[in-house]
Coordinates of C-alpha atoms in Angstrom, one line a residue:
Chain A
M14 CA -62.0 -44.1 38.8
I15 CA -63.8 -42.5 41.8
E16 CA -64.4 -45.9 43.4
F17 CA -60.7 -46.5 43.8
T18 CA -60.2 -43.1 45.4
V19 CA -63.1 -43.8 47.8
T20 CA -61.6 -47.2 48.7
A21 CA -58.2 -45.6 49.3
L22 CA -59.8 -43.0 51.6
L23 CA -61.7 -45.7 53.6
L24 CA -58.4 -47.6 54.0
V25 CA -56.7 -44.4 55.3
G26 CA -59.5 -44.2 57.9
A27 CA -58.8 -47.8 58.8
A28 CA -55.1 -47.1 59.2
V29 CA -55.8 -44.1 61.4
L30 CA -58.1 -46.3 63.6
S31 CA -55.3 -48.9 63.8
L32 CA -52.9 -46.0 64.8
Y33 CA -55.2 -45.3 67.7
R34 CA -54.8 -48.9 68.8
T35 CA -51.1 -48.8 68.3
I36 CA -50.8 -45.8 70.6
I37 CA -53.4 -46.6 73.3
G38 CA -53.2 -50.5 73.0
P39 CA -52.6 -51.8 76.5
T40 CA -50.5 -54.8 75.6
L41 CA -47.6 -55.5 73.2
P42 CA -49.6 -58.0 71.0
D43 CA -52.2 -55.3 70.4
R44 CA -49.6 -53.0 69.1
I45 CA -47.9 -55.7 66.9
V46 CA -51.2 -56.6 65.2
A47 CA -52.2 -53.0 64.8
V48 CA -48.8 -52.1 63.1
N49 CA -49.4 -55.1 60.8
V50 CA -52.8 -53.9 59.9
I51 CA -51.4 -50.4 59.2
A52 CA -48.8 -52.0 56.9
T53 CA -51.4 -54.0 55.0
C54 CA -53.6 -50.9 54.5
T55 CA -50.5 -49.1 53.2
I56 CA -49.7 -51.8 50.7
I57 CA -53.3 -51.8 49.3
I58 CA -53.3 -48.0 49.2
H59 CA -50.0 -48.1 47.2
V60 CA -51.6 -50.5 44.7
L61 CA -54.7 -48.3 44.4
I62 CA -52.5 -45.3 43.8
A63 CA -50.8 -47.2 41.1
V64 CA -54.2 -47.8 39.5
I65 CA -55.4 -44.2 40.0
L66 CA -52.3 -42.5 38.7
D67 CA -51.6 -45.2 36.1
Q68 CA -48.0 -45.5 37.3
P69 CA -46.9 -49.2 37.6
M70 CA -43.8 -48.3 39.6
F71 CA -46.0 -48.0 42.7
V72 CA -46.5 -51.7 42.6
D73 CA -42.7 -52.2 43.1
I74 CA -42.9 -50.0 46.2
A75 CA -45.9 -52.0 47.5
L76 CA -43.9 -55.3 47.0
T77 CA -40.9 -54.0 48.9
Y78 CA -43.2 -52.7 51.6
A79 CA -45.0 -56.0 51.9
M80 CA -41.6 -57.8 52.3
L81 CA -40.3 -55.4 54.9
S82 CA -43.5 -55.4 56.9
F83 CA -43.5 -59.2 57.0
L84 CA -39.9 -59.1 58.3
V85 CA -40.9 -56.5 61.0
T86 CA -43.9 -58.5 62.1
L87 CA -41.9 -61.7 62.3
A88 CA -39.1 -60.1 64.3
A89 CA -41.6 -58.4 66.7
A90 CA -43.5 -61.7 67.2
R91 CA -40.2 -63.5 67.8
Y92 CA -39.3 -60.9 70.4
L93 CA -42.7 -61.2 72.0
A94 CA -42.5 -65.0 72.2
T95 CA -38.9 -65.6 73.2
G96 CA -37.5 -62.2 74.4
R97 CA -34.8 -62.3 71.7
V98 CA -35.1 -61.5 68.0
F99 CA -32.4 -63.9 66.7
V100 CA -32.1 -67.4 68.1
Chain B
M13 CA -31.5 -78.5 68.1
K14 CA -33.9 -80.6 70.1
A15 CA -36.6 -82.7 68.6
E16 CA -39.5 -80.5 69.6
D17 CA -37.8 -77.5 68.2
I18 CA -38.2 -78.8 64.7
F19 CA -42.0 -78.3 64.8
K20 CA -42.0 -75.1 66.8
D21 CA -41.5 -72.6 63.9
L22 CA -42.9 -74.8 61.2
I23 CA -45.0 -72.1 59.6
V24 CA -42.3 -69.5 59.7
R25 CA -39.7 -71.9 58.3
T26 CA -42.0 -73.0 55.5
V27 CA -43.0 -69.4 54.6
A28 CA -39.3 -68.3 54.7
R29 CA -38.3 -71.2 52.5
L30 CA -40.9 -70.1 50.0
M31 CA -40.2 -66.4 50.2
V32 CA -36.4 -66.1 50.2
P33 CA -35.9 -67.1 46.6
F34 CA -38.5 -64.6 45.4
I35 CA -37.0 -61.8 47.6
L36 CA -33.6 -62.5 46.0
L37 CA -35.2 -62.5 42.5
F38 CA -37.0 -59.2 43.3
G39 CA -33.7 -57.7 44.5
L40 CA -32.1 -58.7 41.2
Y41 CA -35.1 -57.1 39.4
V42 CA -34.6 -53.8 41.3
L43 CA -30.9 -53.9 40.6
L44 CA -31.2 -54.4 36.8
H45 CA -34.3 -52.4 36.3
G46 CA -33.2 -49.4 38.4
H47 CA -32.8 -47.1 35.5
A48 CA -36.5 -47.2 34.6
S49 CA -38.2 -47.6 38.0
P50 CA -37.5 -46.7 41.6
G51 CA -34.4 -48.6 42.7
G52 CA -30.8 -49.0 42.0
G53 CA -27.7 -50.6 43.5
F54 CA -28.2 -49.6 47.2
Q55 CA -31.8 -50.5 47.3
A56 CA -31.3 -53.9 45.6
G57 CA -28.4 -54.7 48.1
V58 CA -30.7 -53.9 51.0
I59 CA -33.5 -56.0 49.6
I60 CA -31.2 -59.0 49.1
A61 CA -29.8 -58.5 52.6
A62 CA -33.4 -58.5 53.9
G63 CA -33.8 -61.9 52.3
F64 CA -30.7 -63.1 54.2
I65 CA -32.1 -61.6 57.5
L66 CA -35.4 -63.4 56.9
M67 CA -33.4 -66.6 56.5
S68 CA -31.5 -66.0 59.7
L69 CA -34.8 -65.2 61.5
A70 CA -36.5 -68.4 60.3
F71 CA -33.5 -70.7 60.9
N72 CA -30.6 -69.4 63.0
M73 CA -27.5 -67.3 62.8
D74 CA -25.3 -70.4 62.2
E75 CA -27.2 -71.0 59.0
L76 CA -26.6 -67.4 57.8
K77 CA -22.9 -67.7 58.8
R78 CA -22.6 -70.9 56.9
R79 CA -24.3 -69.6 53.8
V80 CA -22.6 -66.1 53.9
P81 CA -19.2 -66.8 55.4
L82 CA -16.6 -64.1 56.3
T83 CA -14.6 -64.4 53.1
F84 CA -17.7 -64.0 51.0
R85 CA -18.6 -60.8 53.0
L86 CA -15.2 -59.4 52.7
I87 CA -14.8 -60.1 49.0
T88 CA -18.3 -58.7 48.1
G89 CA -17.8 -55.8 50.4
S90 CA -14.6 -54.7 48.7
F91 CA -15.8 -55.6 45.1
G92 CA -17.9 -52.5 44.6
P93 CA -15.4 -49.7 45.4
I94 CA -12.7 -51.5 43.4
N95 CA -15.1 -51.9 40.5
Y96 CA -16.1 -48.2 40.8
V97 CA -12.5 -47.0 40.8
V98 CA -11.4 -49.3 38.0
I99 CA -14.2 -48.0 35.8
G100 CA -13.4 -44.4 36.7
I101 CA -9.7 -44.9 36.0
A102 CA -10.6 -46.6 32.7
C103 CA -12.5 -43.5 31.7
I104 CA -9.4 -41.3 32.6
L105 CA -7.1 -43.6 30.6
S106 CA -9.5 -43.4 27.6
G107 CA -9.0 -39.6 27.5
G108 CA -12.0 -38.3 29.5
Y109 CA -12.7 -37.2 33.0
F110 CA -13.3 -39.6 36.0
L111 CA -16.5 -41.6 35.3
Q112 CA -17.1 -39.9 31.9
Y113 CA -18.5 -43.1 30.5
G114 CA -19.0 -42.1 26.9
V115 CA -15.3 -42.0 26.0
V116 CA -14.5 -45.7 26.8
P117 CA -13.9 -47.5 23.5
L118 CA -16.0 -50.6 24.0
P119 CA -16.3 -52.5 20.6
S120 CA -19.4 -52.1 18.5
L121 CA -21.3 -49.9 20.9
A122 CA -22.4 -46.3 20.5
P123 CA -21.3 -43.9 23.3
A124 CA -24.8 -43.7 24.7
D125 CA -24.8 -47.5 24.9
V126 CA -21.4 -47.5 26.5
S127 CA -22.7 -45.2 29.2
A128 CA -25.7 -47.5 29.9
V129 CA -23.5 -50.6 30.1
L130 CA -20.9 -49.0 32.4
I131 CA -23.6 -47.3 34.7
S132 CA -25.2 -50.7 35.0
A133 CA -21.8 -52.2 35.9
V134 CA -21.2 -49.6 38.6
E135 CA -24.8 -50.2 40.0
I136 CA -24.2 -53.9 40.1
G137 CA -20.9 -53.4 42.0
I138 CA -22.7 -51.1 44.5
G139 CA -25.5 -53.7 45.0
I140 CA -23.0 -56.4 45.7
T141 CA -21.1 -54.3 48.2
V142 CA -24.2 -53.2 50.1
L143 CA -25.4 -56.8 50.2
G144 CA -22.2 -58.0 51.8
M145 CA -21.8 -55.1 54.2
V146 CA -25.4 -55.0 55.4
T147 CA -25.3 -58.7 56.1
G148 CA -22.0 -58.2 58.0
M149 CA -23.5 -55.4 60.0
I150 CA -26.5 -57.6 61.0
L151 CA -24.1 -60.3 62.1
S152 CA -22.0 -57.8 64.1
M153 CA -25.0 -56.2 65.8
T154 CA -26.6 -59.4 66.9
G155 CA -23.4 -60.8 68.2
G156 CA -23.7 -63.7 65.9
S157 CA -20.3 -63.0 64.4
D158 CA -17.4 -64.7 66.0
D159 CA -15.0 -62.2 64.5
H160 CA -14.9 -58.4 64.3
T161 CA -16.3 -57.9 60.9

C-alpha cells in the first residue's frame, strides 16, 4: 500500500509545479494547459485515495471532477480561440 | 452554418456526442444512488445541466434551446417544489407532521420503506428542478435566451 501513497505524493508535487506555471506562465495557453494538468493529477490522486482508504465513493468524485475539468478546459480553449465561450 | 464550419470543431463535436449520454447516465446514477454515496438531488441536477452545457458548447445555443425549450424549463423548474409540498401535505393529511414520511399509508410497505420511497421521490423532484433552473440560468447569462427566463 506504500507505493500508492508514494505515487500520490509525487502527483501532488507535479500539481504544485503546474501551479507555478499557472501563476507565472506568461501566456494564456500556458495557464490553460497547466490547469488541465492540475485537474488530471487531482483525478488520479482521488482514485489513489479510493484505493488507499478502500472507499469506492472517491471514484464517483473523480468521475465528476473529470467531467467538470473537461468542460472548463473546453470553455477556456473556446474563449482563447474565438474570444467568446458560446457561439 | 457555413460549409467550412462543419469541420472546424470536429473533435469537440465527436467527443461531446460520445460523452453527453454518459454524463446524463452518471447524473441519474448520482440521483438514484445518493443515499449510499456522495450525491443527491441538487448534485445530480447540476451534473445533468453540465451535460446540457457541454452540448451547447460543442454545437450552439440554438441546439440547446431546441432540445430544452422554455416550456420544458418552466415545467421542470416548478415540478420539484410542487412535488415537495404535495408530499409534505400528504404527510400532514395522514396524521403526522410536515414531511414525517413514516405515517403515509402506502400499501404493502413498512414505515421505513415508505420513508425511503418518499425521500427518493423528493430527491428526484429536486434534481428535476435544479436541472431546469440551471439550464435556464445558463441560457439567461449567455444571452442565448430570447425571453426573460
